Short mmCIF file of N, CA and C in Angstrom, two decimals:
data_model
loop_
_atom_site.label_atom_id
_atom_site.label_comp_id
_atom_site.label_asym_id
_atom_site.label_seq_id
_atom_site.Cartn_x
_atom_site.Cartn_y
_atom_site.Cartn_z
N MET A 1 58.61 194.86 121.99
CA MET A 1 58.01 193.60 121.61
C MET A 1 56.71 193.43 122.40
N THR A 2 55.65 193.05 121.70
CA THR A 2 54.38 192.85 122.36
C THR A 2 54.20 191.38 122.73
N LYS A 3 53.42 191.17 123.74
CA LYS A 3 53.18 189.82 124.23
C LYS A 3 52.24 189.09 123.27
N GLU A 4 52.51 187.81 123.04
CA GLU A 4 51.73 187.03 122.08
C GLU A 4 50.61 186.23 122.74
N PHE A 5 50.86 185.73 123.95
CA PHE A 5 49.88 184.89 124.64
C PHE A 5 49.75 185.31 126.10
N TRP A 6 48.54 185.13 126.65
CA TRP A 6 48.27 185.43 128.04
C TRP A 6 47.66 184.20 128.70
N THR A 7 48.01 183.97 129.94
CA THR A 7 47.47 182.84 130.69
C THR A 7 46.07 183.18 131.19
N LEU A 8 45.36 182.15 131.63
CA LEU A 8 44.02 182.35 132.16
C LEU A 8 44.05 183.30 133.36
N SER A 9 44.99 183.11 134.25
CA SER A 9 45.05 183.97 135.44
C SER A 9 45.34 185.43 135.05
N GLU A 10 46.17 185.64 134.05
CA GLU A 10 46.44 187.01 133.59
C GLU A 10 45.18 187.63 132.99
N VAL A 11 44.45 186.86 132.21
CA VAL A 11 43.23 187.37 131.57
C VAL A 11 42.18 187.71 132.62
N VAL A 12 42.02 186.85 133.61
CA VAL A 12 41.07 187.09 134.69
C VAL A 12 41.42 188.39 135.41
N GLU A 13 42.69 188.60 135.66
CA GLU A 13 43.14 189.81 136.36
C GLU A 13 42.97 191.06 135.49
N ILE A 14 43.36 190.97 134.24
CA ILE A 14 43.29 192.13 133.34
C ILE A 14 41.85 192.60 133.17
N PHE A 15 40.93 191.66 132.92
CA PHE A 15 39.55 192.01 132.61
C PHE A 15 38.61 192.00 133.81
N GLU A 16 39.14 191.61 134.96
CA GLU A 16 38.35 191.58 136.18
C GLU A 16 37.06 190.78 135.97
N VAL A 17 37.23 189.57 135.45
CA VAL A 17 36.11 188.65 135.25
C VAL A 17 36.40 187.35 135.99
N GLN A 18 35.37 186.57 136.19
CA GLN A 18 35.55 185.28 136.82
C GLN A 18 35.88 184.23 135.76
N GLU A 19 36.57 183.18 136.19
CA GLU A 19 36.92 182.11 135.26
C GLU A 19 35.68 181.50 134.62
N GLY A 20 34.59 181.45 135.37
CA GLY A 20 33.34 180.89 134.85
C GLY A 20 32.84 181.63 133.62
N PHE A 21 33.01 182.96 133.60
CA PHE A 21 32.60 183.76 132.44
C PHE A 21 33.42 183.36 131.22
N ILE A 22 34.70 183.19 131.41
CA ILE A 22 35.57 182.78 130.32
C ILE A 22 35.21 181.38 129.84
N GLU A 23 34.92 180.49 130.78
CA GLU A 23 34.53 179.12 130.42
C GLU A 23 33.24 179.11 129.61
N LYS A 24 32.30 179.96 129.98
CA LYS A 24 31.04 180.05 129.22
C LYS A 24 31.30 180.58 127.81
N LEU A 25 32.22 181.53 127.68
CA LEU A 25 32.57 182.04 126.35
C LEU A 25 33.24 180.96 125.51
N GLU A 26 34.00 180.10 126.16
CA GLU A 26 34.61 178.97 125.45
C GLU A 26 33.53 177.99 125.00
N GLU A 27 32.56 177.71 125.87
CA GLU A 27 31.47 176.80 125.52
C GLU A 27 30.69 177.32 124.32
N GLU A 28 30.50 178.63 124.24
CA GLU A 28 29.80 179.25 123.11
C GLU A 28 30.71 179.40 121.89
N GLU A 29 31.97 179.02 122.05
CA GLU A 29 32.99 179.12 121.01
C GLU A 29 33.27 180.55 120.59
N VAL A 30 33.05 181.47 121.54
CA VAL A 30 33.44 182.87 121.33
C VAL A 30 34.95 182.97 121.50
N LEU A 31 35.47 182.29 122.51
CA LEU A 31 36.91 182.24 122.76
C LEU A 31 37.41 180.83 122.46
N CYS A 32 38.54 180.76 121.80
CA CYS A 32 39.15 179.46 121.48
C CYS A 32 40.62 179.52 121.88
N PRO A 33 40.89 179.34 123.18
CA PRO A 33 42.28 179.42 123.63
C PRO A 33 43.12 178.28 123.07
N VAL A 34 44.41 178.53 123.02
CA VAL A 34 45.38 177.54 122.57
C VAL A 34 45.83 176.76 123.81
N THR A 35 45.97 175.46 123.67
CA THR A 35 46.46 174.66 124.79
C THR A 35 47.93 174.36 124.58
N ARG A 36 48.72 174.73 125.55
CA ARG A 36 50.16 174.44 125.49
C ARG A 36 50.36 172.98 125.87
N GLU A 37 50.98 172.26 124.97
CA GLU A 37 51.17 170.82 125.19
C GLU A 37 52.08 170.52 126.37
N GLU A 38 53.16 171.30 126.50
CA GLU A 38 54.13 171.00 127.54
C GLU A 38 53.55 171.17 128.95
N ALA A 39 52.68 172.16 129.11
CA ALA A 39 52.13 172.41 130.44
C ALA A 39 50.67 172.01 130.55
N GLY A 40 50.04 171.79 129.41
CA GLY A 40 48.62 171.46 129.41
C GLY A 40 47.74 172.62 129.84
N SER A 41 48.26 173.83 129.77
CA SER A 41 47.50 175.01 130.18
C SER A 41 47.00 175.77 128.96
N LYS A 42 45.92 176.51 129.16
CA LYS A 42 45.35 177.32 128.09
C LYS A 42 46.02 178.69 128.08
N VAL A 43 46.21 179.19 126.88
CA VAL A 43 46.69 180.57 126.72
C VAL A 43 45.79 181.26 125.69
N PHE A 44 45.69 182.56 125.83
CA PHE A 44 44.80 183.36 125.02
C PHE A 44 45.59 184.31 124.12
N THR A 45 45.11 184.48 122.90
CA THR A 45 45.76 185.35 121.93
C THR A 45 45.22 186.78 122.05
N THR A 46 45.83 187.68 121.34
CA THR A 46 45.36 189.06 121.28
C THR A 46 43.94 189.11 120.74
N GLU A 47 43.66 188.28 119.75
CA GLU A 47 42.31 188.21 119.18
C GLU A 47 41.30 187.76 120.24
N ASP A 48 41.68 186.78 121.05
CA ASP A 48 40.80 186.34 122.14
C ASP A 48 40.55 187.47 123.12
N LEU A 49 41.58 188.24 123.44
CA LEU A 49 41.42 189.34 124.39
C LEU A 49 40.45 190.40 123.85
N GLU A 50 40.53 190.68 122.56
CA GLU A 50 39.61 191.65 121.97
C GLU A 50 38.18 191.12 122.01
N LYS A 51 37.99 189.85 121.72
CA LYS A 51 36.66 189.26 121.79
C LYS A 51 36.13 189.30 123.23
N LEU A 52 36.98 189.01 124.18
CA LEU A 52 36.59 189.05 125.59
C LEU A 52 36.21 190.46 125.99
N ARG A 53 36.98 191.43 125.56
CA ARG A 53 36.68 192.84 125.88
C ARG A 53 35.29 193.21 125.37
N LEU A 54 35.02 192.85 124.12
CA LEU A 54 33.72 193.17 123.53
C LEU A 54 32.60 192.37 124.20
N ALA A 55 32.85 191.10 124.49
CA ALA A 55 31.84 190.27 125.15
C ALA A 55 31.48 190.84 126.52
N LYS A 56 32.47 191.29 127.24
CA LYS A 56 32.22 191.86 128.57
C LYS A 56 31.34 193.10 128.46
N ILE A 57 31.62 193.95 127.50
CA ILE A 57 30.80 195.16 127.28
C ILE A 57 29.37 194.76 126.91
N LEU A 58 29.25 193.83 125.98
CA LEU A 58 27.91 193.41 125.53
C LEU A 58 27.09 192.82 126.67
N VAL A 59 27.71 192.00 127.50
CA VAL A 59 26.99 191.35 128.60
C VAL A 59 26.71 192.32 129.73
N GLU A 60 27.74 193.02 130.20
CA GLU A 60 27.59 193.86 131.39
C GLU A 60 26.87 195.17 131.11
N ASP A 61 27.18 195.82 130.01
CA ASP A 61 26.62 197.15 129.74
C ASP A 61 25.34 197.11 128.92
N MET A 62 25.19 196.06 128.09
CA MET A 62 24.05 196.04 127.18
C MET A 62 23.08 194.89 127.45
N GLY A 63 23.41 194.02 128.39
CA GLY A 63 22.50 192.94 128.76
C GLY A 63 22.31 191.86 127.71
N VAL A 64 23.28 191.70 126.82
CA VAL A 64 23.20 190.68 125.78
C VAL A 64 23.55 189.33 126.38
N ASN A 65 22.81 188.27 126.00
CA ASN A 65 23.15 186.93 126.50
C ASN A 65 24.29 186.35 125.66
N LEU A 66 24.86 185.25 126.12
CA LEU A 66 26.05 184.70 125.46
C LEU A 66 25.81 184.24 124.02
N PRO A 67 24.68 183.59 123.70
CA PRO A 67 24.44 183.29 122.29
C PRO A 67 24.36 184.56 121.43
N GLY A 68 23.80 185.63 122.01
CA GLY A 68 23.74 186.91 121.31
C GLY A 68 25.12 187.50 121.10
N VAL A 69 25.98 187.34 122.09
CA VAL A 69 27.36 187.81 121.97
C VAL A 69 28.04 187.11 120.80
N ASP A 70 27.84 185.80 120.72
CA ASP A 70 28.44 185.03 119.63
C ASP A 70 27.97 185.55 118.27
N ILE A 71 26.68 185.77 118.14
CA ILE A 71 26.13 186.27 116.87
C ILE A 71 26.68 187.65 116.54
N ILE A 72 26.68 188.53 117.53
CA ILE A 72 27.18 189.90 117.29
C ILE A 72 28.64 189.89 116.88
N LEU A 73 29.46 189.10 117.56
CA LEU A 73 30.89 189.06 117.23
C LEU A 73 31.12 188.46 115.84
N ARG A 74 30.33 187.46 115.47
CA ARG A 74 30.44 186.89 114.11
C ARG A 74 30.04 187.91 113.06
N MET A 75 28.95 188.62 113.33
CA MET A 75 28.51 189.66 112.39
C MET A 75 29.56 190.77 112.28
N ARG A 76 30.16 191.12 113.39
CA ARG A 76 31.22 192.14 113.39
C ARG A 76 32.38 191.68 112.52
N GLN A 77 32.78 190.41 112.66
CA GLN A 77 33.88 189.88 111.86
C GLN A 77 33.52 189.88 110.38
N ASP A 78 32.27 189.52 110.06
CA ASP A 78 31.81 189.54 108.67
C ASP A 78 31.86 190.96 108.11
N MET A 79 31.46 191.94 108.92
CA MET A 79 31.49 193.33 108.47
C MET A 79 32.92 193.81 108.23
N ILE A 80 33.83 193.41 109.09
CA ILE A 80 35.24 193.77 108.91
C ILE A 80 35.76 193.19 107.60
N GLU A 81 35.43 191.93 107.34
CA GLU A 81 35.88 191.28 106.11
C GLU A 81 35.25 191.96 104.88
N MET A 82 33.99 192.31 104.95
CA MET A 82 33.36 193.01 103.83
C MET A 82 34.03 194.36 103.60
N ARG A 83 34.40 195.03 104.67
CA ARG A 83 35.09 196.32 104.54
C ARG A 83 36.44 196.15 103.85
N ARG A 84 37.16 195.08 104.20
CA ARG A 84 38.44 194.80 103.53
C ARG A 84 38.23 194.57 102.04
N GLN A 85 37.20 193.79 101.71
CA GLN A 85 36.91 193.52 100.31
C GLN A 85 36.52 194.80 99.57
N PHE A 86 35.70 195.63 100.21
CA PHE A 86 35.29 196.89 99.61
C PHE A 86 36.49 197.80 99.39
N ASP A 87 37.38 197.87 100.36
CA ASP A 87 38.60 198.68 100.22
C ASP A 87 39.46 198.18 99.08
N ALA A 88 39.56 196.86 98.92
CA ALA A 88 40.34 196.29 97.82
C ALA A 88 39.72 196.64 96.47
N ILE A 89 38.40 196.60 96.40
CA ILE A 89 37.70 196.97 95.16
C ILE A 89 37.94 198.44 94.84
N LEU A 90 37.83 199.29 95.84
CA LEU A 90 38.07 200.73 95.62
C LEU A 90 39.51 200.99 95.18
N GLU A 91 40.45 200.29 95.79
CA GLU A 91 41.86 200.46 95.41
C GLU A 91 42.08 200.03 93.96
N ALA A 92 41.50 198.92 93.57
CA ALA A 92 41.64 198.44 92.18
C ALA A 92 40.99 199.43 91.21
N LEU A 93 39.85 199.97 91.58
CA LEU A 93 39.18 200.96 90.74
C LEU A 93 40.03 202.22 90.62
N ALA A 94 40.58 202.69 91.72
CA ALA A 94 41.42 203.89 91.70
C ALA A 94 42.66 203.65 90.85
N ARG A 95 43.23 202.45 90.93
CA ARG A 95 44.40 202.12 90.11
C ARG A 95 44.04 202.16 88.62
N ARG A 96 42.88 201.62 88.27
CA ARG A 96 42.44 201.63 86.86
C ARG A 96 42.20 203.05 86.38
N VAL A 97 41.61 203.89 87.21
CA VAL A 97 41.37 205.28 86.84
C VAL A 97 42.69 206.00 86.63
N ARG A 98 43.67 205.77 87.53
CA ARG A 98 45.00 206.40 87.38
C ARG A 98 45.67 205.94 86.09
N GLU A 99 45.58 204.64 85.80
CA GLU A 99 46.19 204.10 84.58
C GLU A 99 45.53 204.67 83.33
N THR A 100 44.22 204.76 83.37
CA THR A 100 43.48 205.32 82.23
C THR A 100 43.81 206.79 82.05
N TYR A 101 43.90 207.52 83.15
CA TYR A 101 44.23 208.94 83.10
C TYR A 101 45.65 209.14 82.60
N ALA A 102 46.58 208.29 83.03
CA ALA A 102 47.98 208.40 82.59
C ALA A 102 48.11 208.13 81.10
N LYS A 103 47.35 207.22 80.56
CA LYS A 103 47.38 206.92 79.14
C LYS A 103 46.80 208.05 78.33
N GLY A 104 45.78 208.74 78.87
CA GLY A 104 45.11 209.80 78.16
C GLY A 104 45.86 211.12 78.16
N SER A 105 46.86 211.24 79.02
CA SER A 105 47.58 212.53 79.14
C SER A 105 48.63 212.69 78.09
#
């Protein structure tokens, strides 16, 4: 079973970043942690961890500023969605070709 949520302290330890970096990513709406009502603490999803991983690379290795990180991650998500749509179109086309070929045989 994989873990569903991570606490702020776990994320800071895993990624070796300061809380301030995470707070800035929240301000830019790159990360949107879930707030647990019972404890009032923030927890991060797997999706948040992936965004943080990419943000850290973009900032530390490539010198991208936080607004740039936001734009890049949004563009990346758009490209992933376009790829899904393209794959669905190709699958539908392949299905039609198979059906047409089966009728012709």
